[in-house]
XYZ file of C-alpha atoms in Angstrom:
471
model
C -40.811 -7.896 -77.779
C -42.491 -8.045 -74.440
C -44.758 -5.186 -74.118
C -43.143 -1.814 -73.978
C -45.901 0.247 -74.418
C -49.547 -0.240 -72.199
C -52.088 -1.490 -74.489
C -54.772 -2.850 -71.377
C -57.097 -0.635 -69.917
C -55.637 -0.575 -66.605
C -51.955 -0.221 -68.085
C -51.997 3.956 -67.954
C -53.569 3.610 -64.247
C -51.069 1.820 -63.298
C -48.000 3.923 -64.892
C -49.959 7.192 -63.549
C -49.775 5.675 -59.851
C -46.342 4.506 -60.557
C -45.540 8.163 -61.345
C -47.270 9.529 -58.061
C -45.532 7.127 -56.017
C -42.294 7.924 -57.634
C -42.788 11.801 -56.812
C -43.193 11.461 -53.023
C -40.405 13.184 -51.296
C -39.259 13.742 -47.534
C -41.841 12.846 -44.938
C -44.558 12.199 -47.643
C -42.934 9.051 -48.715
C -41.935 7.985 -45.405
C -45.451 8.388 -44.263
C -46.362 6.294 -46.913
C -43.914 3.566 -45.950
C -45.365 3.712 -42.777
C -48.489 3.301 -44.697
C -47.721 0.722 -46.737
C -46.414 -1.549 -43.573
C -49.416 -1.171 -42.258
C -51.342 -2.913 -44.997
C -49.145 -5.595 -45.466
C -49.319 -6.436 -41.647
C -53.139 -6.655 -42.004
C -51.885 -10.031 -44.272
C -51.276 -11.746 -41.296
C -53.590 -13.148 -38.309
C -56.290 -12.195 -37.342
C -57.127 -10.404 -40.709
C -55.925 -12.341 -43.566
C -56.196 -9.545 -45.998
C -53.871 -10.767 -48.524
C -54.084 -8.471 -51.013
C -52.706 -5.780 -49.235
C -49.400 -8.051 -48.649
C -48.934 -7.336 -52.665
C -49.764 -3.971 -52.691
C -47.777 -2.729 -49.662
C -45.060 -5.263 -51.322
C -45.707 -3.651 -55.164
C -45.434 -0.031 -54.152
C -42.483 -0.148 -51.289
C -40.486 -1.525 -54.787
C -41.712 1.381 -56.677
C -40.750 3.693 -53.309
C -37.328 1.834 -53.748
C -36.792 2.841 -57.046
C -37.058 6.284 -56.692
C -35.128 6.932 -53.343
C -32.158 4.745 -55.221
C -32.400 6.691 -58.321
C -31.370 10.401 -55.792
C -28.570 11.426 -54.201
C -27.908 9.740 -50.786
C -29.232 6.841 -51.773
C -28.225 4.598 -49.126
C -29.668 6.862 -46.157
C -32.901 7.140 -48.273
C -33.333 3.647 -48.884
C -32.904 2.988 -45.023
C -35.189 5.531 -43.695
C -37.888 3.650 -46.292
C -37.322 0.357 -45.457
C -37.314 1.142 -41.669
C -40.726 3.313 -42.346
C -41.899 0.029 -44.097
C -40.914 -1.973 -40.898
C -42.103 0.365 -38.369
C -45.406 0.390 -39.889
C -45.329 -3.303 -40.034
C -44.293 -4.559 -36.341
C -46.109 -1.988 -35.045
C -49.646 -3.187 -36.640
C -48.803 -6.545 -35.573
C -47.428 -6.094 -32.295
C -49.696 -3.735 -30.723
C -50.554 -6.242 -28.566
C -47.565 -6.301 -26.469
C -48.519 -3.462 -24.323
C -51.281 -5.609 -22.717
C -48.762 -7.841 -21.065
C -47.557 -4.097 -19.203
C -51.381 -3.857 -17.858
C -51.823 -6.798 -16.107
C -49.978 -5.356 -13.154
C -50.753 -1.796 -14.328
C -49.487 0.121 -11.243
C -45.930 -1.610 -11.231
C -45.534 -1.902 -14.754
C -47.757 0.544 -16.950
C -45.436 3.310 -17.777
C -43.382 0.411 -19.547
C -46.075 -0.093 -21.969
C -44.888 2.681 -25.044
C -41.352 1.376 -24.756
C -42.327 -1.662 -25.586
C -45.430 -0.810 -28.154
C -42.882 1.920 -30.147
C -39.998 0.256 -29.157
C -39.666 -3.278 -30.212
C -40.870 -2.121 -33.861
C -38.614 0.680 -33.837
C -35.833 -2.344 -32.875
C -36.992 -4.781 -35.464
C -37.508 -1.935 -38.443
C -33.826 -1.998 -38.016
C -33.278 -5.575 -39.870
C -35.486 -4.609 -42.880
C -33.746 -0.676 -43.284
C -30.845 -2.350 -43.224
C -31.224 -4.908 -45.700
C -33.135 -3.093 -47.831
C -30.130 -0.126 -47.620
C -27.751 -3.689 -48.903
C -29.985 -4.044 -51.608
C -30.411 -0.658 -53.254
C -25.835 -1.425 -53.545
C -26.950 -3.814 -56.358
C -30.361 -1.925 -57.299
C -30.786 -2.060 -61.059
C -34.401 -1.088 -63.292
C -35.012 -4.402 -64.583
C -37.733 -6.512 -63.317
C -34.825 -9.291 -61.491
C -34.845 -6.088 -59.087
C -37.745 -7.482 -57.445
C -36.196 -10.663 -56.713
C -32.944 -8.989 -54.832
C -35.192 -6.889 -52.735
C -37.381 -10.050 -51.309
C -33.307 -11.758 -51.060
C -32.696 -8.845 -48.779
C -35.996 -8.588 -46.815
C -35.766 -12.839 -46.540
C -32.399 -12.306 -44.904
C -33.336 -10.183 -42.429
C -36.100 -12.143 -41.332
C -33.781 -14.931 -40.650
C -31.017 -12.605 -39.361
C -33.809 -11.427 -36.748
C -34.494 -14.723 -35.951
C -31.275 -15.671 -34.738
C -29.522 -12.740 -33.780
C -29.646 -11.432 -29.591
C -31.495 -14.699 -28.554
C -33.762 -13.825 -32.283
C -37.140 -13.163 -32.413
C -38.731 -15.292 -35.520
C -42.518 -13.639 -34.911
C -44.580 -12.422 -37.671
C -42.601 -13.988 -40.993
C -44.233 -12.743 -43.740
C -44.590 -16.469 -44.868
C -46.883 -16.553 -41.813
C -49.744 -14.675 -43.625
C -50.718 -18.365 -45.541
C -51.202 -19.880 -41.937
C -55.437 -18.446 -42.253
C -55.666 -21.491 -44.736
C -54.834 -24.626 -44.341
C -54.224 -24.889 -48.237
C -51.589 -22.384 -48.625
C -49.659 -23.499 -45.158
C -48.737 -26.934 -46.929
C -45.804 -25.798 -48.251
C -44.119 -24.795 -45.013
C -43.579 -28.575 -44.987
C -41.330 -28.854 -47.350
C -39.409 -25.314 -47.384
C -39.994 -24.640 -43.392
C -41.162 -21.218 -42.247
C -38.495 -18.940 -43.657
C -38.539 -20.467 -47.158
C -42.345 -19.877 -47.004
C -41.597 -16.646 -45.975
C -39.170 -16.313 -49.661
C -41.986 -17.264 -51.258
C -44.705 -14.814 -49.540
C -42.277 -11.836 -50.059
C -42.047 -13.023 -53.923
C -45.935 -13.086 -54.713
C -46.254 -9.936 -52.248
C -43.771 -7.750 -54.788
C -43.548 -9.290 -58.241
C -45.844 -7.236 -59.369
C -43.784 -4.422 -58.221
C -41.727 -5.522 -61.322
C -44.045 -5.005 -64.484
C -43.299 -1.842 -64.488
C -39.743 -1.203 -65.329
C -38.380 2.571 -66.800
C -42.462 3.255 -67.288
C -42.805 0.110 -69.470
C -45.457 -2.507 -68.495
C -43.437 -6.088 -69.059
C -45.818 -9.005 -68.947
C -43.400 -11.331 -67.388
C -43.670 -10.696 -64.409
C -47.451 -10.961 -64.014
C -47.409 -14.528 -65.226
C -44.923 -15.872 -63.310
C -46.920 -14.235 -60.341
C -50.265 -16.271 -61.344
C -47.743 -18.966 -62.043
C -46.484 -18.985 -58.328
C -49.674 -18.605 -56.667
C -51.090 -21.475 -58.657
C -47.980 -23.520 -57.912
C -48.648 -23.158 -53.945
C -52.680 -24.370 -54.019
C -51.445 -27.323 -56.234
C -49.072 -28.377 -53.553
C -51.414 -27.611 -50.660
C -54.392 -29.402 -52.120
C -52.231 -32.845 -52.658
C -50.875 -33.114 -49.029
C -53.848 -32.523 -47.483
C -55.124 -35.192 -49.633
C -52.235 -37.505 -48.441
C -54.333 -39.163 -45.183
C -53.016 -38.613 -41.902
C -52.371 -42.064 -39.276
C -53.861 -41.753 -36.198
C -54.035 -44.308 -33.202
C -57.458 -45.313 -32.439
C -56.850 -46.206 -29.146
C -55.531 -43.015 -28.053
C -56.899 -39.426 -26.695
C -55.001 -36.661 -26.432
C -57.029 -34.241 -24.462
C -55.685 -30.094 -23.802
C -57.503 -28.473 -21.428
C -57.986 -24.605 -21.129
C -59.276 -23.066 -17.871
C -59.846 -19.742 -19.184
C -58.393 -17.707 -16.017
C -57.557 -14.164 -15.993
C -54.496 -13.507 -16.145
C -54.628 -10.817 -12.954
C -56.308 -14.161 -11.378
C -53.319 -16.590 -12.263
C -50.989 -14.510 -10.600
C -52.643 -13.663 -7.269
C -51.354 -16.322 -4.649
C -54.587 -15.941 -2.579
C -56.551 -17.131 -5.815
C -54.104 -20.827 -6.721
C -56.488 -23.152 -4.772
C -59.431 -21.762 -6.775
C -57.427 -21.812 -10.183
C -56.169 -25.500 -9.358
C -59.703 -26.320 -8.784
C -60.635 -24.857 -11.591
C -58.385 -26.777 -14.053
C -59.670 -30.045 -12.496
C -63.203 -29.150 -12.539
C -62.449 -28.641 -16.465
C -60.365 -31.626 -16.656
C -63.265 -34.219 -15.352
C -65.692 -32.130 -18.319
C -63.195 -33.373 -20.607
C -62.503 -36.841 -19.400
C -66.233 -37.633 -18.982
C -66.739 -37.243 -23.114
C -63.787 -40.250 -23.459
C -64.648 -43.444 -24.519
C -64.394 -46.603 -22.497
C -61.859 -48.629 -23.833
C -59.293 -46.041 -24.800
C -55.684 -47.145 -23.643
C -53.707 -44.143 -23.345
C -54.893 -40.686 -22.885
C -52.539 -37.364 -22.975
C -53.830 -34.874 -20.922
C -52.032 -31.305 -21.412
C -52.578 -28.682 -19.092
C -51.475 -25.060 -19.963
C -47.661 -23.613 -19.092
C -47.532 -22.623 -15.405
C -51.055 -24.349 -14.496
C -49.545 -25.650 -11.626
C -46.745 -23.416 -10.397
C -45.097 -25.347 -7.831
C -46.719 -28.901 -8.490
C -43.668 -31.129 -7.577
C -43.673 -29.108 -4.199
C -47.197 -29.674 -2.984
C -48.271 -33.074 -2.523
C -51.890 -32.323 -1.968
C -51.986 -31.056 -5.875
C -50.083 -34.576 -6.692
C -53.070 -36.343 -4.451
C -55.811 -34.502 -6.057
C -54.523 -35.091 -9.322
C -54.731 -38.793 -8.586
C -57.745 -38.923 -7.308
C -58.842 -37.240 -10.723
C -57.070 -39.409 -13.350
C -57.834 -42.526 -14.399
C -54.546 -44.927 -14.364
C -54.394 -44.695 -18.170
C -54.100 -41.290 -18.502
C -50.723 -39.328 -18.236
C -50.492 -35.634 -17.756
C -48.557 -33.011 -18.806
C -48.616 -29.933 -17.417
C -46.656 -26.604 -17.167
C -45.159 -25.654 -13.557
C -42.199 -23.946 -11.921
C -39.064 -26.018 -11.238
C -36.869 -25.014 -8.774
C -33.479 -26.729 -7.450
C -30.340 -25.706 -6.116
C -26.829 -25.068 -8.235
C -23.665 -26.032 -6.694
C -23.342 -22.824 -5.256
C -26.270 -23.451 -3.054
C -28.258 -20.858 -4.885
C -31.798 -21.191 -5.892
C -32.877 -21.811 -9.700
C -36.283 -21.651 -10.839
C -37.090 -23.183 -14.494
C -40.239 -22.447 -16.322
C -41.270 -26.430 -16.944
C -43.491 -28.972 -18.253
C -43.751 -32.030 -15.954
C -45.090 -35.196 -16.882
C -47.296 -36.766 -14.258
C -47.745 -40.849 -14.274
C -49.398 -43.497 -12.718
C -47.023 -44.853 -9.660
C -49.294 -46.968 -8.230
C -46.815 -50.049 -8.596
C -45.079 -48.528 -5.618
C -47.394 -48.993 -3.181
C -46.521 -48.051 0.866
C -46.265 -51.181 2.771
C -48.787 -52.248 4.828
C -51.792 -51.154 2.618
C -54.911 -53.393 2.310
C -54.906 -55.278 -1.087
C -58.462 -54.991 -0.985
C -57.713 -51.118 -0.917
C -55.891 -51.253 -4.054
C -57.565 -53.565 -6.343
C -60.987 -51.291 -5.598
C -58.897 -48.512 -6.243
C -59.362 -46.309 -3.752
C -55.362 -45.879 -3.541
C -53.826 -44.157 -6.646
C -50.590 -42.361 -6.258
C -48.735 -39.705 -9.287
C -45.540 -38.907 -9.105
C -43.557 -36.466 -11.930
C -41.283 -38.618 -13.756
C -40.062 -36.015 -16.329
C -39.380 -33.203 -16.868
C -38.462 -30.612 -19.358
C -37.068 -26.857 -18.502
C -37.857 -24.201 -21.256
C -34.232 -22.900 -22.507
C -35.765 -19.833 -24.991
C -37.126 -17.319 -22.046
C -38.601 -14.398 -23.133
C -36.513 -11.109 -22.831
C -38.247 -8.674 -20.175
C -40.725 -11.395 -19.279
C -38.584 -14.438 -18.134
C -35.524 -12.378 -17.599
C -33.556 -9.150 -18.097
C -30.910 -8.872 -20.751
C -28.261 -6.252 -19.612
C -29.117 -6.853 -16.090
C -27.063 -4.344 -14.376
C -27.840 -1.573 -17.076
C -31.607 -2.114 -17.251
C -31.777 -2.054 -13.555
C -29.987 0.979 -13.071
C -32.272 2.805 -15.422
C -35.272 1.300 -13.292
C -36.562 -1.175 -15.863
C -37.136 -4.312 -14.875
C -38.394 -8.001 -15.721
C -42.394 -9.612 -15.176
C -41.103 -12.409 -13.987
C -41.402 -12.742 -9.663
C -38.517 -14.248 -9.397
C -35.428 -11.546 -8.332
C -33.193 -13.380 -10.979
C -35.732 -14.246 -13.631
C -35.857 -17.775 -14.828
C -32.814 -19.743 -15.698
C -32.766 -21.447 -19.315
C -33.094 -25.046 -19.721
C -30.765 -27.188 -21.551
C -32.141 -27.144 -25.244
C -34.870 -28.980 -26.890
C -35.643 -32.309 -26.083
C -37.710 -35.372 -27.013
C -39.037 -37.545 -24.283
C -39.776 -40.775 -24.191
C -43.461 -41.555 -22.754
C -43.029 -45.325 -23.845
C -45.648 -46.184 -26.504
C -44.951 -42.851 -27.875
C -42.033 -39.484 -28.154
C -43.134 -36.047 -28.030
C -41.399 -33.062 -28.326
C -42.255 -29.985 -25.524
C -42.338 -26.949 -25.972
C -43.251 -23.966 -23.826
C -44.581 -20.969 -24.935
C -42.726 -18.989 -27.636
C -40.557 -22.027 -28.291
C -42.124 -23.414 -30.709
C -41.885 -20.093 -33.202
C -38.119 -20.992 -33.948
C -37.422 -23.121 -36.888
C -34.963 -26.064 -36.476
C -35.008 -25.536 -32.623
C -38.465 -27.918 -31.737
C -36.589 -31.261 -31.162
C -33.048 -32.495 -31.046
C -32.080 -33.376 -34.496
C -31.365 -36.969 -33.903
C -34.198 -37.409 -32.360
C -37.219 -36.810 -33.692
C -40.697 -37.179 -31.516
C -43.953 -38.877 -33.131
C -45.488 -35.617 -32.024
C -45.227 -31.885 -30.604
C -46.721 -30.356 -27.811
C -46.953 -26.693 -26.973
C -48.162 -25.457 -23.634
C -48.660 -21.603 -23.348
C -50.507 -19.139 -21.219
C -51.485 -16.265 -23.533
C -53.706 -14.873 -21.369
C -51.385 -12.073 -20.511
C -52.434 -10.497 -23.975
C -55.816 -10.426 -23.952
C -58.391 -12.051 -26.541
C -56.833 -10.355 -29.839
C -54.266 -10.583 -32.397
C -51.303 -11.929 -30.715
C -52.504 -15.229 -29.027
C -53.663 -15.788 -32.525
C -50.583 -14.793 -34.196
C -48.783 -17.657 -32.154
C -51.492 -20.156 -32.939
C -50.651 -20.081 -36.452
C -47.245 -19.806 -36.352
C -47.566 -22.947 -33.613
């Protein structure tokens, strides 16, 4: 039989804190759900602490058991797996209240709505779900499995319901190595996320009715073997790359506070070209094509100022093509203004030349003009940033959006690939690119992806690096 008794060392630890955890009651086991959150957010970027992903995962099953073994069950389960949440999205979204201090005197006293709030909000998905699962809750070790079911479906209800917010998948905790990411090719970011949640809480399962079962432990080393096997072989698989080719992203490193003051844009635009030539000066001679991307809203209103267009020229060698975020604007059929957050691409025009220049002037050079040719208009904006959901309620409570604009941005479209000529890529602006199955149109897939973002308005901490990885 598999092992009903502990006969290891470590077996009557184990059953002892099994038994502690099982007696918390009232706000002592809440607290520790809180708790428990906490550690397994600590998993994910900047820390990496992995272990405590399977312990906060191990003991919120053991919490489980006992608030679905008492009366109310339902209510209890809830209030632990919205503890567990809380504690979660709030260590890993702490960051959000930055954003609110940029512009401190408008929009400061906004800052614990959003730092309590938007984990209180997203706790929601996991009470609930966990509440769904406790219906069907059972003391075998399978147990385990319906709980990470449940906590897997709300992470991709979340990400798709009320716009959906997709950010901090527990899946996204094996983005600190490049080895354990692999498998996000095959299974995308939720089904890596299925497979976090599953190492994270087997173990929850070897102890079942204060038995130790074995099981359960080796199809835990199993699993985590399985996922450095199929890590180490694709990043073994080389990679083609086009020798002729640059692709070049420049960063400018401007204060937020700075990007934002109007009386401070010539100095940023100067700025980003001054960085720019660094860059373009470490190319080699004889490269055909080079990509250079410029961060999202670099250039606010670039297809407006023709100096910026000039300058830009006058910078860029004819082989290079930019991309670069900017504000859009253009007027609906009701005459109103629109403004798009954007990503222009910036070519070469010099074919169409005004008439009347010297053709001494042109084969020397000194004439170069850029034009934008494309253009793509983000269509995910960011709630409270790019615009306000429930306009006319938020307003009349006094909240309102960071965006300058009295309307916010307008959404784009949908994703898009465009079509550079020797090669596709797929833009995407900001937060986009956090949303599985929503980079590129499906029949139409890009050679590459780009992401432009300006992060900046969150400090140098865990949340630019939270979008990194899950970039």
């Amino acid at each position: 039989m598999e092992g009903t008794r502990p006969k290891s060392a470590f077996a009557p630890h184990l059953l002892r804190i099994n038994e502690a955890i099982r007696g918390f009651v009232k706000w002592r086991r809440y607290g520790l759900a809180i708790g428990l959150g906490v550690l397994s957010a600590l998993a994910l970027a900047p820390f990496y602490f992995l272990p405590l992903m399977v312990v906060g995962g191990t003991a919120l099953v053991w919490l489980i058991d006992a608030a679905a073994g008492e009366e109310k069950r339902f209510r209890k389960s809830f209030f632990v797996g919205w503890c567990y949440g809380f504690g979660y999205f709030l260590t890993s979204m702490y960051w959000l209240g930055f954003a609110f201090m940029v512009q401190a005197e408008q929009f400061a006293w906004m800052a614990p709505f959003a730092v309590l709030g938007m984990p209180a909000f997203l706790a929601l998905f996991v009470g609930g779900f966990v509440a769904l699962a406790v219906r069907f809750w059972h003391s075998g070790p399978s147990r385990v499995l319906l709980l990470v079911a449940a906590i897997s479906a709300s992470e991709f209800v979340r990400g798709h319901i009320l716009t959906g917010l997709p950010w901090n998948l527990m899946g996204q905790a094996f983005a600190g190595q490049a080895i354990t990411a692999q498998l996000a090719a095959f299974i995308g970011p939720y089904g890596l996320s299925l497979v976090a949640l599953t190492l994270a809480m087997l173990l929850g399962g070897v102890i079942s009715r204060r038995q130790i079962r074995k099981r359960p432990a080796w199809i835990w080393a199993g699993g985590l073997v399985l996922v450095y096997i199929v890590g180490a072989l694709r990043l073994l698989t080389p990679v083609a790359v086009e020798p002729d080719t640059v692709v070049m992203v420049v960063q400018p490193n401007i204060a937020q506070r700075d990007k934002i003051d109007p009386a401070k844009s010539i100095d940023n635009f100067r700025q980003l070209l001054k960085v720019t030539q660094q860059g373009l000066d470490k190319v080699d001679i004889g490269v055909e094509t080079i990509y250079v991307a410029w961060p999202e809203n670099a250039a606010p209103w670039l297809a407006e100022r023709s100096r910026y267009l000039d300058a830009i020229a006058e910078l860029l060698p004819p082989e290079a093509v930019l991309l670069t975020g900017a504000v859009r604007q253009s007027i609906d059929e009701a005459g109103k203004i629109r403004y798009f957050n954007a990503m222009l691409v910036v070519e070469d025009t010099t074919g169409e030349l005004p008439a009347g220049l010297p053709l001494d002037a042109v084969n020397q050079g000194l004439f170069r003009k850029r034009s934008v040719i494309k253009s793509y208009d983000k269509h995910h904006l960011v709630p409270f940033g790019e615009y306000l959901p429930f306009k006319n309620i938020l307003k009349a409570m006094g909240l309102a959006q960071l965006a300058p604009m009295a309307d916010g941005f307008t959404p784009g479209q949908g994703p898009t690939t465009l079509d550079l000529g020797r090669t596709k890529v797929a833009p995407n602006i900001c937060y986009e690119t956090v949303f599985p199955m929503a980079l590129y149109p499906r029949n139409n897939r890009p050679d590459w992806l780009l992401t432009v973002t300006n992060d900046a308005w969150f400090g140098d901490n865990a949340g630019p690096q939270q979008h990194l990885d899950q970039a």
